CSV table of C-alpha atoms and ligand atoms in Angstrom, one decimal:
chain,number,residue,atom,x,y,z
A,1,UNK,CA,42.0,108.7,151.5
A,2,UNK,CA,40.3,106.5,153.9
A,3,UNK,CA,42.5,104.0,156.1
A,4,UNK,CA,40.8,100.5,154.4
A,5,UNK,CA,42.5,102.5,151.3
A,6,UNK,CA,45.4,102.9,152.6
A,7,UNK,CA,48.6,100.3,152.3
A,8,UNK,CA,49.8,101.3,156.0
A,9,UNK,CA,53.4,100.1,155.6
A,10,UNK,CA,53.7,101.8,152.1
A,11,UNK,CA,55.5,105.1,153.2
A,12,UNK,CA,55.8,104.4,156.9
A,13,UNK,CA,59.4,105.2,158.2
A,14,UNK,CA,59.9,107.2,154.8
A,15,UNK,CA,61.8,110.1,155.5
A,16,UNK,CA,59.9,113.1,153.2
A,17,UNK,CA,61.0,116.7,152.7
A,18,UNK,CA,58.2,118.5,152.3
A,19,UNK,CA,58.9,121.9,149.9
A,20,UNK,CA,56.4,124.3,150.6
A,21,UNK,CA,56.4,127.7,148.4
A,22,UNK,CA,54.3,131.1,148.1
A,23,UNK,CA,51.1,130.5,147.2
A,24,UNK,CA,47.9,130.1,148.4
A,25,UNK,CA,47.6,126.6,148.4
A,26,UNK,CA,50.6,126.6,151.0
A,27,UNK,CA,47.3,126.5,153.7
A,28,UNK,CA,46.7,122.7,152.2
A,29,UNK,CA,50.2,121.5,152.5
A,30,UNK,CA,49.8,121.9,156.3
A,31,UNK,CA,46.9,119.3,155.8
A,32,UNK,CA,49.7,117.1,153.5
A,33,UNK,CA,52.1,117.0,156.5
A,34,UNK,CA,49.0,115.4,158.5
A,35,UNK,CA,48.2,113.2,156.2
A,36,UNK,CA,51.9,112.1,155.4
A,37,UNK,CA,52.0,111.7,158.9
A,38,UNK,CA,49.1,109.4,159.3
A,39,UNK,CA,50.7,106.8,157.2
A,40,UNK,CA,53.8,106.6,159.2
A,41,UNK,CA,55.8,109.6,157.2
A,42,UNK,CA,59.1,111.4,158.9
A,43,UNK,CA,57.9,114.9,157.6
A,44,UNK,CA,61.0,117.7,157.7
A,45,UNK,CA,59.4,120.8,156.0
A,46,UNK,CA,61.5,123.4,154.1
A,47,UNK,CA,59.4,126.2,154.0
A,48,UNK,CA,60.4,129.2,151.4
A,49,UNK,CA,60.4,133.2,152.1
A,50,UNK,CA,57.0,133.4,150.1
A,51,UNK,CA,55.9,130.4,152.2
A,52,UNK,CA,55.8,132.0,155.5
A,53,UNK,CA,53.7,134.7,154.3
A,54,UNK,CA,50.8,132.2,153.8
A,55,UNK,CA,51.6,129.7,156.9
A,56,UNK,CA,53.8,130.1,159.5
A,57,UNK,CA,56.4,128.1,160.5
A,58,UNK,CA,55.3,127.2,163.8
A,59,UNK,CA,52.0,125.7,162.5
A,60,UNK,CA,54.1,123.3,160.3
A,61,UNK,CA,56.2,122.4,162.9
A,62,UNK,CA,53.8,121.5,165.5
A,63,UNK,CA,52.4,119.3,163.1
A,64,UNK,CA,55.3,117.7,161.6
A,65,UNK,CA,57.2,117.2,165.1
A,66,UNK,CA,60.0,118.9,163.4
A,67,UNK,CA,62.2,121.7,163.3
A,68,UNK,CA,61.3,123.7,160.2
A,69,UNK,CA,63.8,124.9,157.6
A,70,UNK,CA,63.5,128.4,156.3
A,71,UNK,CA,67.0,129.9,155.7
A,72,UNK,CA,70.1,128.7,153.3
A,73,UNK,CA,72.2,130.2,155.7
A,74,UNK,CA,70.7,128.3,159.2
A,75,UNK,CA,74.2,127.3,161.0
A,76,UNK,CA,72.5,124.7,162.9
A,77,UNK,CA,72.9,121.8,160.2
A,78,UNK,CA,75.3,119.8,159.7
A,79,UNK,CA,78.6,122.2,159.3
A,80,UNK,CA,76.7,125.0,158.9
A,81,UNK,CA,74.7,123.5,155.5
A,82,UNK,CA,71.0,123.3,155.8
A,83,UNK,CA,70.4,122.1,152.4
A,84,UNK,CA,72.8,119.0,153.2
A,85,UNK,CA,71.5,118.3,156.7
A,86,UNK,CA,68.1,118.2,155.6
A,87,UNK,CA,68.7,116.5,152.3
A,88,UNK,CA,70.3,113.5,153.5
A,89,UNK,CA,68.5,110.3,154.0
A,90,UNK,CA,65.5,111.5,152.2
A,91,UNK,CA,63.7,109.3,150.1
A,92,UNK,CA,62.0,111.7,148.3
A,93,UNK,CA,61.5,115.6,148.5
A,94,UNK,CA,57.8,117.0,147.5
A,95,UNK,CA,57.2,120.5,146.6
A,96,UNK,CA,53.8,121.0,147.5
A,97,UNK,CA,52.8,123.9,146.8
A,98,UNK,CA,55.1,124.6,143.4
A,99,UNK,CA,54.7,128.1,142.5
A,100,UNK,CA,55.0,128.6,138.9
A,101,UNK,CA,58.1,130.9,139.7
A,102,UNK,CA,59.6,127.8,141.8
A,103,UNK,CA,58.9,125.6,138.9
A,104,UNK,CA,61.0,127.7,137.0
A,105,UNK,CA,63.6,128.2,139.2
A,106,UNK,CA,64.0,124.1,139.6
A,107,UNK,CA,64.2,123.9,135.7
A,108,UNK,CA,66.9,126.2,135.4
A,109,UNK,CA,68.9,124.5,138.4
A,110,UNK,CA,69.1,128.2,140.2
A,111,UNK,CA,70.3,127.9,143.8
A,112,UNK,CA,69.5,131.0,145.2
A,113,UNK,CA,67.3,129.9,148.6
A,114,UNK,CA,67.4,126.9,150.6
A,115,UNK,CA,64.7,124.7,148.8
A,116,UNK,CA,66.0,124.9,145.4
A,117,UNK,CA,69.6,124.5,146.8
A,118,UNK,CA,67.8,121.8,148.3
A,119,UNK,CA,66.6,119.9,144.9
A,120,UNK,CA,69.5,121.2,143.3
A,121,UNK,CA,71.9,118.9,145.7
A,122,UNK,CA,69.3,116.1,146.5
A,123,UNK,CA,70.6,112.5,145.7
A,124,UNK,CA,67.0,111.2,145.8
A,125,UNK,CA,63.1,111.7,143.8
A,126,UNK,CA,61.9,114.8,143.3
A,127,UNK,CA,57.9,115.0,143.0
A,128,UNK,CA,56.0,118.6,142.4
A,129,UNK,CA,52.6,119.5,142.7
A,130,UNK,CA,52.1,123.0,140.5
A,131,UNK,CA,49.6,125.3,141.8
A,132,UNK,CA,48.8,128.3,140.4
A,133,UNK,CA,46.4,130.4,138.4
A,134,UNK,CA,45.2,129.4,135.4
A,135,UNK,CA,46.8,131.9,132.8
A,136,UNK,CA,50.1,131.6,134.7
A,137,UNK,CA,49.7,127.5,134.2
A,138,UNK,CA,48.7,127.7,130.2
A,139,UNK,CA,51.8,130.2,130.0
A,140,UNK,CA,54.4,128.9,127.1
A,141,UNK,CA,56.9,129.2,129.5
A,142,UNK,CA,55.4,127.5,132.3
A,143,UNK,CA,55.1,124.4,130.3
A,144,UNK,CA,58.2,124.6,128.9
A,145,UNK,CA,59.3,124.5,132.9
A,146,UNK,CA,57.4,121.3,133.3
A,147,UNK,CA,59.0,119.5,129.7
A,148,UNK,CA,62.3,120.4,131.1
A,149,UNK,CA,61.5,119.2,134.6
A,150,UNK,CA,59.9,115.6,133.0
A,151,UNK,CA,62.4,115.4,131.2
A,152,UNK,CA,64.8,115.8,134.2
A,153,UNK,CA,63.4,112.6,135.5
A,154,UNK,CA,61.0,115.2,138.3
A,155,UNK,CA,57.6,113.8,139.0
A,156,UNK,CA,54.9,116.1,138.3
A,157,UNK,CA,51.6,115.5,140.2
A,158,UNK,CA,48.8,117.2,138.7
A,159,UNK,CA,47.4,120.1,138.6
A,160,UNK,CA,43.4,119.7,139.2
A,161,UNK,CA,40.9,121.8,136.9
A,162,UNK,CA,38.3,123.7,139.1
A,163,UNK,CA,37.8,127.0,140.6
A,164,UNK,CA,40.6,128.6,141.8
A,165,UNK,CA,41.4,131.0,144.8
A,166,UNK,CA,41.1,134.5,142.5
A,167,UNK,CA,38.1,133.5,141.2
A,168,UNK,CA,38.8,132.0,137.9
A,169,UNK,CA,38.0,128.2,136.8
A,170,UNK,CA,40.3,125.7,134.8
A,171,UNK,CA,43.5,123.9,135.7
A,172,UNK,CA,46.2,124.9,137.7
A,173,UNK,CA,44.9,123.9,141.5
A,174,UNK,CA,47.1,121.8,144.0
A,175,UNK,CA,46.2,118.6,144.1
A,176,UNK,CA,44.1,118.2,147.6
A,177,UNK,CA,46.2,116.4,150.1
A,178,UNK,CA,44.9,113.1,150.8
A,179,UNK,CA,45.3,113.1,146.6
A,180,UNK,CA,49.0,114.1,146.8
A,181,UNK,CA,49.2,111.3,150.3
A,182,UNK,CA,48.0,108.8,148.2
A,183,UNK,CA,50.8,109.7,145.0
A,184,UNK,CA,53.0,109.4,147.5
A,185,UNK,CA,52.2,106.0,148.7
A,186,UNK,CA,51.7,104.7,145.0
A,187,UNK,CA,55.3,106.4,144.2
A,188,UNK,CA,57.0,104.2,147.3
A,189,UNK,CA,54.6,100.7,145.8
A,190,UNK,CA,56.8,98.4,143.6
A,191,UNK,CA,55.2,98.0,140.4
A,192,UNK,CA,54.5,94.3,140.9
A,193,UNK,CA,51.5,94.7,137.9
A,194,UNK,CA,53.4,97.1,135.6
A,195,UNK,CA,52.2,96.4,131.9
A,196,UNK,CA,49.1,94.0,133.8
A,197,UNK,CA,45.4,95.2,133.2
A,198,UNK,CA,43.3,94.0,135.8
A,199,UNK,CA,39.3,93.8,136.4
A,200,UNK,CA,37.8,93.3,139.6
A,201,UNK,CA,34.3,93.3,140.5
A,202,UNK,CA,33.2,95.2,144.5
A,203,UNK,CA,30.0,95.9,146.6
A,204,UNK,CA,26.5,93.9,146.4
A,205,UNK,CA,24.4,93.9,143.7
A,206,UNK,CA,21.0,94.8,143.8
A,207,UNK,CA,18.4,93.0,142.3
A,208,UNK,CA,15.3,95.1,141.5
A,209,UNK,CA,11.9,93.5,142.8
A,210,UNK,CA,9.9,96.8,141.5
A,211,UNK,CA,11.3,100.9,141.4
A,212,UNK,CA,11.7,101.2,145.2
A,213,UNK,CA,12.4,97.5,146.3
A,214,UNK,CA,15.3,95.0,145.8
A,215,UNK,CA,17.1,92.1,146.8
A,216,UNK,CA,20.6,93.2,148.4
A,217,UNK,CA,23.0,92.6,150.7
A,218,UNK,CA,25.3,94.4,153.2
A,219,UNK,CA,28.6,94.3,151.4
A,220,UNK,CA,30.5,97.7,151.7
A,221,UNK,CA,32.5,97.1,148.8
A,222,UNK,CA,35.7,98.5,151.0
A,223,UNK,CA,37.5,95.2,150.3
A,224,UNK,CA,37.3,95.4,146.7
A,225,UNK,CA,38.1,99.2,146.5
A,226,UNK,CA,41.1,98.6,148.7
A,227,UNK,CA,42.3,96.2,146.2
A,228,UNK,CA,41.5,98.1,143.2
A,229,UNK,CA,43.6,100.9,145.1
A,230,UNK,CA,46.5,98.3,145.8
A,231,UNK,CA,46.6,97.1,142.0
A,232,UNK,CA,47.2,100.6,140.4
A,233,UNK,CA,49.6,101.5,143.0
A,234,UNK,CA,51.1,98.3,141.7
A,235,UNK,CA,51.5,99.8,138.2
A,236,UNK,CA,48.3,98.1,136.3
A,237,UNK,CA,46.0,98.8,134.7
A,238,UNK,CA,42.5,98.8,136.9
A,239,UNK,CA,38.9,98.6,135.7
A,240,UNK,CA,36.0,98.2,138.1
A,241,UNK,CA,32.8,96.7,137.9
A,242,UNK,CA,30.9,98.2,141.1
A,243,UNK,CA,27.6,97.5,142.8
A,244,UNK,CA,26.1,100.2,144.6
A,245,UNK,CA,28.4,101.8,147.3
A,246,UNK,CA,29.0,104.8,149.0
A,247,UNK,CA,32.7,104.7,148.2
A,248,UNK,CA,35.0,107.5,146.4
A,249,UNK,CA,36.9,106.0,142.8
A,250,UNK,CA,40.4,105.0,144.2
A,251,UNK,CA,43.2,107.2,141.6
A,252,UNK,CA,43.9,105.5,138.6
A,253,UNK,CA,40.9,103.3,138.2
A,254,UNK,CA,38.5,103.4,135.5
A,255,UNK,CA,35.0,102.4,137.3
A,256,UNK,CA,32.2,101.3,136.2
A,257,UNK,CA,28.7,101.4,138.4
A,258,UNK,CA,26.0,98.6,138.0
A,259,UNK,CA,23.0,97.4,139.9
A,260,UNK,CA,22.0,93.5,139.1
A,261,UNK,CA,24.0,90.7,139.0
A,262,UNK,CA,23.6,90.6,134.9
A,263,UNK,CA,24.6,94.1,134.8
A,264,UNK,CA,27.7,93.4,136.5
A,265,UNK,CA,28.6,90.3,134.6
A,266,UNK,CA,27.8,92.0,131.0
A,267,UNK,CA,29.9,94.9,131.8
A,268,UNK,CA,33.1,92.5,133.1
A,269,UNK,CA,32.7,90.4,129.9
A,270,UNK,CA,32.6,94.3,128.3
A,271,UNK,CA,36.1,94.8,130.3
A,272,UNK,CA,37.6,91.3,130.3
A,273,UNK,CA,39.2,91.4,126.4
A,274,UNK,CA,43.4,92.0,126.9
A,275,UNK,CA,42.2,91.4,131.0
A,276,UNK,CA,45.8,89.7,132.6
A,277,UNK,CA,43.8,89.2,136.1
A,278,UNK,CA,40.2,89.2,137.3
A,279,UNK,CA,39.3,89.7,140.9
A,280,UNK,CA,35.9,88.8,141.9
A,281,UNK,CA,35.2,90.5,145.4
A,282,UNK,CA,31.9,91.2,144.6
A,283,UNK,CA,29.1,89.9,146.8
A,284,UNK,CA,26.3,89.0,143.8
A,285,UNK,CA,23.4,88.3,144.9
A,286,UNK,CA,23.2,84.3,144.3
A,287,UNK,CA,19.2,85.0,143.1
A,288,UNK,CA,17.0,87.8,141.8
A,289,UNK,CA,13.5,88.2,141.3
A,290,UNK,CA,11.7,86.2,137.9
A,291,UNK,CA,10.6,89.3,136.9
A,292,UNK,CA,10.9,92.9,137.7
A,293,UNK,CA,7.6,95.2,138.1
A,294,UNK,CA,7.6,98.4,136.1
A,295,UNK,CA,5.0,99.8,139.0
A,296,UNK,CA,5.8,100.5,142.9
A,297,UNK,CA,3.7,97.2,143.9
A,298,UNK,CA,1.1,97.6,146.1
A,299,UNK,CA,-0.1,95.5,149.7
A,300,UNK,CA,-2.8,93.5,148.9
A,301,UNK,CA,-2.7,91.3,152.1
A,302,UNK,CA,-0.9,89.0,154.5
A,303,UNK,CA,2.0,87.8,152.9
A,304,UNK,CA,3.9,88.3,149.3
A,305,UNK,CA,5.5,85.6,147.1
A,306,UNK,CA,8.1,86.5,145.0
A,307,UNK,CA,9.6,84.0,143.0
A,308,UNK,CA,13.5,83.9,142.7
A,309,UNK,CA,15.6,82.4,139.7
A,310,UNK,CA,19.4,81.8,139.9
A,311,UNK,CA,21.9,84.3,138.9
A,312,UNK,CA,24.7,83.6,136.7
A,313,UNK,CA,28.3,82.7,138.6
A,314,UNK,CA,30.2,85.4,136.8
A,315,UNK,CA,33.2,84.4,138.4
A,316,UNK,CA,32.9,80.3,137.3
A,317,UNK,CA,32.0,81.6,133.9
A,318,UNK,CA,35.1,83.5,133.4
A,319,UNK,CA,37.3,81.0,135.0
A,320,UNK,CA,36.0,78.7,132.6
A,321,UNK,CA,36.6,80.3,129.6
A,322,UNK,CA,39.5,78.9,127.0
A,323,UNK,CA,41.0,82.2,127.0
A,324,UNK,CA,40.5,82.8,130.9
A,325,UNK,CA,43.0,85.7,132.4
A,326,UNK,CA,44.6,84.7,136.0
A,327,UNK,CA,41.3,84.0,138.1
A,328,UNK,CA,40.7,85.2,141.7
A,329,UNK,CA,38.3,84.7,143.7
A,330,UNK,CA,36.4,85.8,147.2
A,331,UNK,CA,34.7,83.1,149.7
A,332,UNK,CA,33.3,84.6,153.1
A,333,UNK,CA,32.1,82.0,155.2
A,334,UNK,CA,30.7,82.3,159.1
A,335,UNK,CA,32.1,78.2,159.5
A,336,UNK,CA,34.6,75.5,158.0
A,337,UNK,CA,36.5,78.1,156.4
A,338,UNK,CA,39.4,76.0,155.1
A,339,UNK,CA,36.8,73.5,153.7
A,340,UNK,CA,34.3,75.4,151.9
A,341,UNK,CA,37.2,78.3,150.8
A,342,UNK,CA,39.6,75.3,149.5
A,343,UNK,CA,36.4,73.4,148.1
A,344,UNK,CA,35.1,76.7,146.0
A,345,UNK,CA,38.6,77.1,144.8
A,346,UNK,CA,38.7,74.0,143.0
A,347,UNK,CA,34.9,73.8,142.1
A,348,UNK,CA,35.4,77.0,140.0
A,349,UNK,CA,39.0,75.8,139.3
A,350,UNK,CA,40.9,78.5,140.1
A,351,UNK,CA,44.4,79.2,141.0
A,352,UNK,CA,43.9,81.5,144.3
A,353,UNK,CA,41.1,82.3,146.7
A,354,UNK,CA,40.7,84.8,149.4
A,355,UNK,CA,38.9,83.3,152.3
A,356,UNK,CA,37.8,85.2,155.1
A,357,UNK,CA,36.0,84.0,158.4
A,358,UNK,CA,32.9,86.3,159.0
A,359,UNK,CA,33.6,86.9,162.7
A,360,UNK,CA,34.0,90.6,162.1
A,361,UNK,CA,30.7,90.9,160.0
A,362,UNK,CA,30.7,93.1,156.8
A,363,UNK,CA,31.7,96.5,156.7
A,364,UNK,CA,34.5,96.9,158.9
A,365,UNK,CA,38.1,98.7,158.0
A,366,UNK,CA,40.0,95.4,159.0
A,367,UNK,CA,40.1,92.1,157.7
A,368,UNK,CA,41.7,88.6,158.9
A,369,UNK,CA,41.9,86.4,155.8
A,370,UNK,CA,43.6,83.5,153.9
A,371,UNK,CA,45.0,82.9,150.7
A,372,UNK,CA,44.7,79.3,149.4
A,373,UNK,CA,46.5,78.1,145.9
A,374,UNK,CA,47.5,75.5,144.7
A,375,UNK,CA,50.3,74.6,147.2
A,376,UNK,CA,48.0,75.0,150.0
A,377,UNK,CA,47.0,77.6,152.7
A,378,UNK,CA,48.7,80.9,153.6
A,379,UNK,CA,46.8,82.9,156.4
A,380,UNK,CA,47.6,86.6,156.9
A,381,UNK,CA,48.2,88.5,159.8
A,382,UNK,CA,44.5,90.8,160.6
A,383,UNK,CA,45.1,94.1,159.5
A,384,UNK,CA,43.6,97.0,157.9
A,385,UNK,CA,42.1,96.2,154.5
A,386,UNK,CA,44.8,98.5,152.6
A,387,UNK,CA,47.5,96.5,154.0
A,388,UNK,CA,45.8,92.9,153.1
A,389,UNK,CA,45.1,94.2,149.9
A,390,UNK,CA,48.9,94.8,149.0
A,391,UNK,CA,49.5,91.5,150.4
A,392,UNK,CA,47.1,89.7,148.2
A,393,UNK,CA,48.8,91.6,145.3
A,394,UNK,CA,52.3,90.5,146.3
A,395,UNK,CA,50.7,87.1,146.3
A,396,UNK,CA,48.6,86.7,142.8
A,397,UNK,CA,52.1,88.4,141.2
A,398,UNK,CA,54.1,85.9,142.4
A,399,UNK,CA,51.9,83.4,140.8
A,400,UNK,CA,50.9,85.4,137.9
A,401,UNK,CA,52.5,84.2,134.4
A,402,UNK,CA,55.5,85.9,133.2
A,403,UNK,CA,53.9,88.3,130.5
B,501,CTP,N1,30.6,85.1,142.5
B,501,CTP,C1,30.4,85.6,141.3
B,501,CTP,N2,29.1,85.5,140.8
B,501,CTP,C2,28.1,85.0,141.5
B,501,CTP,C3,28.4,84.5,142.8
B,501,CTP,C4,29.7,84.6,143.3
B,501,CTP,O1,31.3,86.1,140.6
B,501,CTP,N3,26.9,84.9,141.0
B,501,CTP,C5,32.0,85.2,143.0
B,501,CTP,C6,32.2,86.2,144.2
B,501,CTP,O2,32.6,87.4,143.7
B,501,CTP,C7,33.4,85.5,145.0
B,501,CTP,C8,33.1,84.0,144.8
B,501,CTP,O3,32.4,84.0,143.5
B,501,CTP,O4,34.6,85.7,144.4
B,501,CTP,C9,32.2,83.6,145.9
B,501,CTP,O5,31.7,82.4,145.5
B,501,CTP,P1,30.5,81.7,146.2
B,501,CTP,O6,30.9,81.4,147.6
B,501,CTP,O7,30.0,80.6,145.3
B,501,CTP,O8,29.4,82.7,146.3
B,501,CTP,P2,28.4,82.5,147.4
B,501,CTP,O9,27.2,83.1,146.8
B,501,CTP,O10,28.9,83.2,148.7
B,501,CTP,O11,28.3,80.9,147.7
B,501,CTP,P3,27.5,80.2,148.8
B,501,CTP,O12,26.2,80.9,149.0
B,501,CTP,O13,27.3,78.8,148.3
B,501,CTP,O14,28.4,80.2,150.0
């Protein structure tokens, strides 16, 4: 998942045992450990007999920048007990890959290696990402594995559907591992938003002059993804109303892509019904052409008018409404920040805007901004747009209604 995604303090410091078991997806975990890494993870892998046959040990502990556990019976822990040195202070153990036959072994409670000895003794989350082929996954007993180990309180994370190292197609591959990264970071997220649906709008819009011209702007739509990311990590419910960007669906939100400005603001009033928040981060395009050509226009001379009506406010006319759901809204402004964000706030009444000072340009992966309410300014440190989007959810819940 891309750093603006990413909520950088989220699993930082977190120490994670990483299970990794005999299958061929055991080449991916070795990405995982990177990728846990990159958001601040302390990675200790415990690596089964089958798992050594796929990756070596050496490969995840150059990347980890720690020993790697293998054996039950490895004197060096503490009194001679791998499974407890490497258990304690966890805050979570993964096993990514799950075999089908580790699955199993973990429902029964079996301690015959060092990894389900592991689990078996653990006084913290256990999360599993199956992998496997797709009979073995459809197998009765395999699911009946996976009922006993949700209803052990274990965390199942996935399987995908697609094709699948012996050839085959359907479910039963490992999740990749900037997927499994990102469930990670989500599991460590208090669920500020639990039971909340949200709808947020992202990106420019584009307002079509004829088939092959528009009106547009450069928003990348990164800030509105990164909160869209921060909100289901949050535990809500996310829906998206999107211009056009060149962004991947953050997990757990339902998008929806649109062009014009009346697209977007048809399909939010589509969305908004049961809607606890809305998040307008969307830069629409204030005008758009009177009318739209059916035909590629053609240069007939000098110059070309083209006449431009307003667009609707989407965000005043929601805000506005009797049964209006807790109203956020966006303001980037290249002067007087405090003046125009704080005015915008109250023309379009609403409880909390996001204002950020267009030194940076559009685009970027960072963001400085400030939060203005109703009891007055509250500026944020500059810092990835991941991180500013959690704090922006930590803000609207504490001001959110109680449900
Ligand atoms: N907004 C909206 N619909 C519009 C215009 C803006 O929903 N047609 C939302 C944006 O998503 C953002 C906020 O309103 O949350 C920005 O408001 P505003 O500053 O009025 O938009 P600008 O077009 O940038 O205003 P101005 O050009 O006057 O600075």
């Amino acid at each position: 998942m891309q750093d603006y995604i990413n909520d950088i303090d989220g699993v930082r410091g977190r120490k994670i045992v990483l299970g990794v078991s005999g299958g061929i997806a055991a080449y991916k975990a070795a990405e995982l450990v990177r990728a846990l890494k990159h958001l601040g993870a302390d990675v200790h892998v415990a690596l089964t007999e089958g798992g050594a046959r796929f990756v070596s040990a050496l490969t995840f502990q150059a990347l980890s920048g720690n020993r790697v556990w293998t054996d039950l019976w490895d004197g060096k822990g503490d009194a001679g007990m791998a499974h407890i040195a490497l258990g304690r202070g966890a805050d979570a153990i993964l096993v990514a890959p799950a075999t089908a036959d580790t699955l199993a072994r973990l429902a029964q409670g079996r301690a015959d290696d060092l990894l389900t000895t592991l689990c078996l003794a653990r006084d913290c989350p256990l999360l599993v990402a199956p992998a496997m082929n797709r009979q073995m996954w459809e197998h009765p007993a395999t699911q009946r594995n996976l009922a006993t180990l949700a209803g052990d309180g274990v965390l199942v994370l996935g399987p995908a559907t697609g094709e699948q190292a012996c050839g085959e197609v359907g479910p039963g591959r490992m999740l990749e591992p900037e997927e499994l990264a990102d469930a990670m970071l989500a599991f460590f997220t208090p669920k500020l938003l639990a039971g909340r649906k949200v709808v947020l709008t992202a990106g420019p819009t584009f307002e079509a002059i004829d088939p092959v011209r528009g009106v547009t702007n450069p928003s990348s739509g990164k800030m509105g993804y990164a909160l869209a990311a921060a909100c289901a990590r949050a535990g809500s419910a996310v829906a998206l109303v999107s211009g056009p960007v060149a962004l991947p669906t953050p997990a757990g939100v339902r998008r929806v892509d649109v062009a014009s400005a009346l697209q977007m603001r048809d399909e939010v009033l589509a969305a908004l019904p049961d809607a606890d928040v809305f998040i307008a981060v969307a830069a629409v395009a204030d005008y758009r052409p009177a009318t739209t050509s059916p035909h590629k226009i053609k240069k007939t001379g000098e110059t070309m008018t083209v006449e431009l009506v307003a667009n609707p406010d989407i965000l005043a006319e929601v805000a506005a409404r009797p049964d209006a759901p807790f109203c956020v809204g966006f303001a980037a402004e290249s002067q007087n920040l405090d003046d125009y964000a704080e005015g915008k706030r109250q023309a379009k009444r609403l409880p909390m805007l996001v204002g950020n000072l267009l030194a940076d340009g559009l685009g970027g992966d960072d963001n400085t901004v400030v939060i203005y309410d109703a009891e007055g300014r509250h500026p944020l440190p500059r810092a990835p747009k991941g991180f500013v989007a959690r704090q922006i959810v930590e803000h609207l819940a504490r001001l959110l209604p109680q449900a």
